[in-house]
mmCIF file of C-alpha atoms in Angstrom:
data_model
loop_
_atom_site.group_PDB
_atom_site.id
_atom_site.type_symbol
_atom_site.label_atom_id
_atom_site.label_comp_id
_atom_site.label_asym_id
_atom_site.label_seq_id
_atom_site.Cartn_x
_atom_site.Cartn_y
_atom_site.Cartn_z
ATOM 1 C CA UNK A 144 25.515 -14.326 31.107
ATOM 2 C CA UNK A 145 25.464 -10.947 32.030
ATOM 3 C CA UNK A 146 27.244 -9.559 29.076
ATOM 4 C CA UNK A 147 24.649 -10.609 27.525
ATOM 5 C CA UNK A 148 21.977 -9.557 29.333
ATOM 6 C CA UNK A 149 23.670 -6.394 29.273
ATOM 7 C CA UNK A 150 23.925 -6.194 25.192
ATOM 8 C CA UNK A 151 19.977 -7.209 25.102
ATOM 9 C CA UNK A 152 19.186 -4.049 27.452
ATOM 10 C CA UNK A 153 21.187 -1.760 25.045
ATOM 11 C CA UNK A 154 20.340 -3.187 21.764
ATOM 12 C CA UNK A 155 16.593 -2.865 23.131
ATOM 13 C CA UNK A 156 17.603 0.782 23.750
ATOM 14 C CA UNK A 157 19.213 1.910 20.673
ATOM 15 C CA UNK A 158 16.165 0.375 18.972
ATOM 16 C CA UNK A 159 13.265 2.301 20.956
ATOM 17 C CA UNK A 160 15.691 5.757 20.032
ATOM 18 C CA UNK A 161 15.654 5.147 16.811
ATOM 19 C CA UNK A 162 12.040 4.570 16.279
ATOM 20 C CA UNK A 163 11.051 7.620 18.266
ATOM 21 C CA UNK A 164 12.831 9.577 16.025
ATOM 22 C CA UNK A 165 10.943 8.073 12.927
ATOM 23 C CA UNK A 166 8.427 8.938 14.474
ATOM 24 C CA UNK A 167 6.103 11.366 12.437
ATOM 25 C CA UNK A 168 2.731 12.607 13.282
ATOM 26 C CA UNK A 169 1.084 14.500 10.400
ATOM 27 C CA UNK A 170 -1.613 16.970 10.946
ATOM 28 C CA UNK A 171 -4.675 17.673 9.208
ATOM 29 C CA UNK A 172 -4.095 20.885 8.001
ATOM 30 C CA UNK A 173 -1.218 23.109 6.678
ATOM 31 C CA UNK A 174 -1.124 26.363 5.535
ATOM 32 C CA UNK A 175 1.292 29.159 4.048
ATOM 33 C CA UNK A 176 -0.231 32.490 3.451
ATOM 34 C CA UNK A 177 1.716 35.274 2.660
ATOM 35 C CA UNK A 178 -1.148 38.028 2.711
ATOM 36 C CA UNK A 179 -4.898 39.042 1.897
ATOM 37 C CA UNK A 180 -3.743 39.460 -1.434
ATOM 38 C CA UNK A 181 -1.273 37.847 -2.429
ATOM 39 C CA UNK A 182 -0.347 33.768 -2.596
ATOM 40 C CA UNK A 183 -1.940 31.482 -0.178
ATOM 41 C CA UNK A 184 -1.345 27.823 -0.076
ATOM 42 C CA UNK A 185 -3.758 24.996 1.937
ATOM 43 C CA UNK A 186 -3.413 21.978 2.369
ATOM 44 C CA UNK A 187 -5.537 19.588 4.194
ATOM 45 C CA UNK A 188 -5.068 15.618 4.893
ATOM 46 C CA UNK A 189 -7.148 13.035 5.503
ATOM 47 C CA UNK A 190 -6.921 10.003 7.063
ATOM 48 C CA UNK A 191 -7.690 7.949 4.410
ATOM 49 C CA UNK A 192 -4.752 9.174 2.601
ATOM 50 C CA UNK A 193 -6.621 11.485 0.426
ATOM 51 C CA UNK A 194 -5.664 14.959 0.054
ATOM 52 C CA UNK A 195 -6.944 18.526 -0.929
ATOM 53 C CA UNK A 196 -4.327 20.928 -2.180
ATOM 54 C CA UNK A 197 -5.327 24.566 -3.033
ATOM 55 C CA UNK A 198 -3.268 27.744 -4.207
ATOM 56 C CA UNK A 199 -5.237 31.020 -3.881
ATOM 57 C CA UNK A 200 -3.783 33.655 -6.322
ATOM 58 C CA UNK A 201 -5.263 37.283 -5.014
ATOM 59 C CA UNK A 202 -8.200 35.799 -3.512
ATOM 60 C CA UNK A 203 -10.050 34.810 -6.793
ATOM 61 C CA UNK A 204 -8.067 32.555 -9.020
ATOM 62 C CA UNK A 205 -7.613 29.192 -6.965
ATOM 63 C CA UNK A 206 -5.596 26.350 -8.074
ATOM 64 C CA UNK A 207 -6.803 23.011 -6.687
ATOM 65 C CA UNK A 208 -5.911 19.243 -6.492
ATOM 66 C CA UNK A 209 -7.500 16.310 -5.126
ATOM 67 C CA UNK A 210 -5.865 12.891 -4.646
ATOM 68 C CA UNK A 211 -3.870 10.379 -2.385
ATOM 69 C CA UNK A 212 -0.522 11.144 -0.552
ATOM 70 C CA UNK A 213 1.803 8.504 0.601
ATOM 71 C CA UNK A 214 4.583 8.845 2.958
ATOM 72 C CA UNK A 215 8.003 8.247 2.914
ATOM 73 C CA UNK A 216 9.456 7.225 6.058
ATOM 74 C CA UNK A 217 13.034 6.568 4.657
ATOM 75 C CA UNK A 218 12.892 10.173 3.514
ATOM 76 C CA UNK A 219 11.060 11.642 5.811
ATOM 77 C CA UNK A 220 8.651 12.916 2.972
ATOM 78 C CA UNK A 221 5.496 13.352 2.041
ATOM 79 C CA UNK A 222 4.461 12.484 -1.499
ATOM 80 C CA UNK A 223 0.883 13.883 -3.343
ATOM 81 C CA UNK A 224 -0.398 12.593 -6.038
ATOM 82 C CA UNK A 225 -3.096 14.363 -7.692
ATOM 83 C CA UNK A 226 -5.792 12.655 -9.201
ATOM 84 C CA UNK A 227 -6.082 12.546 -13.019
ATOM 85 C CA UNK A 228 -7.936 15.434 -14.406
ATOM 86 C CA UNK A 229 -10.236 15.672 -17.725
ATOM 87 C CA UNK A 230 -8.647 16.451 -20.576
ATOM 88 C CA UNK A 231 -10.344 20.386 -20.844
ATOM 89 C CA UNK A 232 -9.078 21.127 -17.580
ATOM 90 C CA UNK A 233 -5.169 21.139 -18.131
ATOM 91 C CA UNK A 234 -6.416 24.782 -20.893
ATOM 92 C CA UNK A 235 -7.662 26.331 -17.664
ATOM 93 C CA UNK A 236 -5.054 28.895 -16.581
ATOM 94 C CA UNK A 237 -5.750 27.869 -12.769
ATOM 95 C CA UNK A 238 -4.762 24.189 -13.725
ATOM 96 C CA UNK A 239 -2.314 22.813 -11.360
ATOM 97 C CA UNK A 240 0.938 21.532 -13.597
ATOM 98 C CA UNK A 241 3.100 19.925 -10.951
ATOM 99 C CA UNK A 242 0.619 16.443 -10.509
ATOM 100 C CA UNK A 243 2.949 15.350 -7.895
ATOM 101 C CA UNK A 244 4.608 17.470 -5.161
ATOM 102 C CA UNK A 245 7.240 16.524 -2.824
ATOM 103 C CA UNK A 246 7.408 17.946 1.095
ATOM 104 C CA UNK A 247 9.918 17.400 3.355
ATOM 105 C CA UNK A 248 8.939 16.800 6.800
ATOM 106 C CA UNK A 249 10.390 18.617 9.368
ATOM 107 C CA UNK A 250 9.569 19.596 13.133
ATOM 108 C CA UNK A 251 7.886 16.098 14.074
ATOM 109 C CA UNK A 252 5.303 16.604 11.051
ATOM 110 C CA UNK A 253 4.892 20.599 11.991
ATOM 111 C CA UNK A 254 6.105 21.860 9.217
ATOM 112 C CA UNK A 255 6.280 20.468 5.317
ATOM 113 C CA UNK A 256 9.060 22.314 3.282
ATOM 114 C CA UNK A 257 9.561 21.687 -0.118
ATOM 115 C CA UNK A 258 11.779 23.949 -2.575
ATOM 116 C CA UNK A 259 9.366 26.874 -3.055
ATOM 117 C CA UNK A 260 7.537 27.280 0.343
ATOM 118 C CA UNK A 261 6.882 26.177 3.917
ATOM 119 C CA UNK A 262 3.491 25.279 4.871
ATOM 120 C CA UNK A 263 2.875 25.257 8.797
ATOM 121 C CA UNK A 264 0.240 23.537 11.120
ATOM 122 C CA UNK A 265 -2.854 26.146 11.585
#
């Protein structure tokens, strides 16, 4: 009897760990800005799961995407899909190719790092 009492108490204990450290909290906004003039990256969640992605080149030319992100607790990622654009759009040079990005989430959800850049909480 109290063996297994005693395995109950740890199996409930190794459980509660390992859910903790699953345990993401994603924040509303994320940025990356490298200076005045040069890149600057924004992102900003919602949460309805909809997303708004932007990518300021110099200050003037501003890549943007709009959609819905999903995440990916086995991976500890978060996926964003943009939203399908109109055909016209994809000849504008501040058209966003990559439709879906990839972040890896790191820090407890502080930080999203994916292979070109790290954006941080603001």
């Amino acid at each position: 009897m109290r063996l297994l009492i005693l395995n109950l108490i740890i199996g409930t204990f190794l459980f509660s760990c390992n859910t903790q450290t699953n345990n993401v909290i994603l924040r509303e906004k994320y940025t990356f800005h490298k200076n005045k003039k040069s890149l600057n990256y924004n992102l900003s969640l919602k949460k309805d799961s909809t997303f708004s992605y932007t990518i300021g080149f110099g200050g003037s030319l501003v890549a943007k995407c709009k959609g819905k992100w999903i995440l990916n607790n086995a991976q500890e990622s978060l996926i964003l899909k943009c939203d399908p654009e109109e055909p016209l759009a994809s000849l504008n040079f501040t058209y966003m190719e990559n439709r879906i990005n990839s972040f890896k989430i790191t820090k407890k959800g502080k930080k999203l790092k994916n292979k070109k850049i790290i954006l941080k909480t603001e």
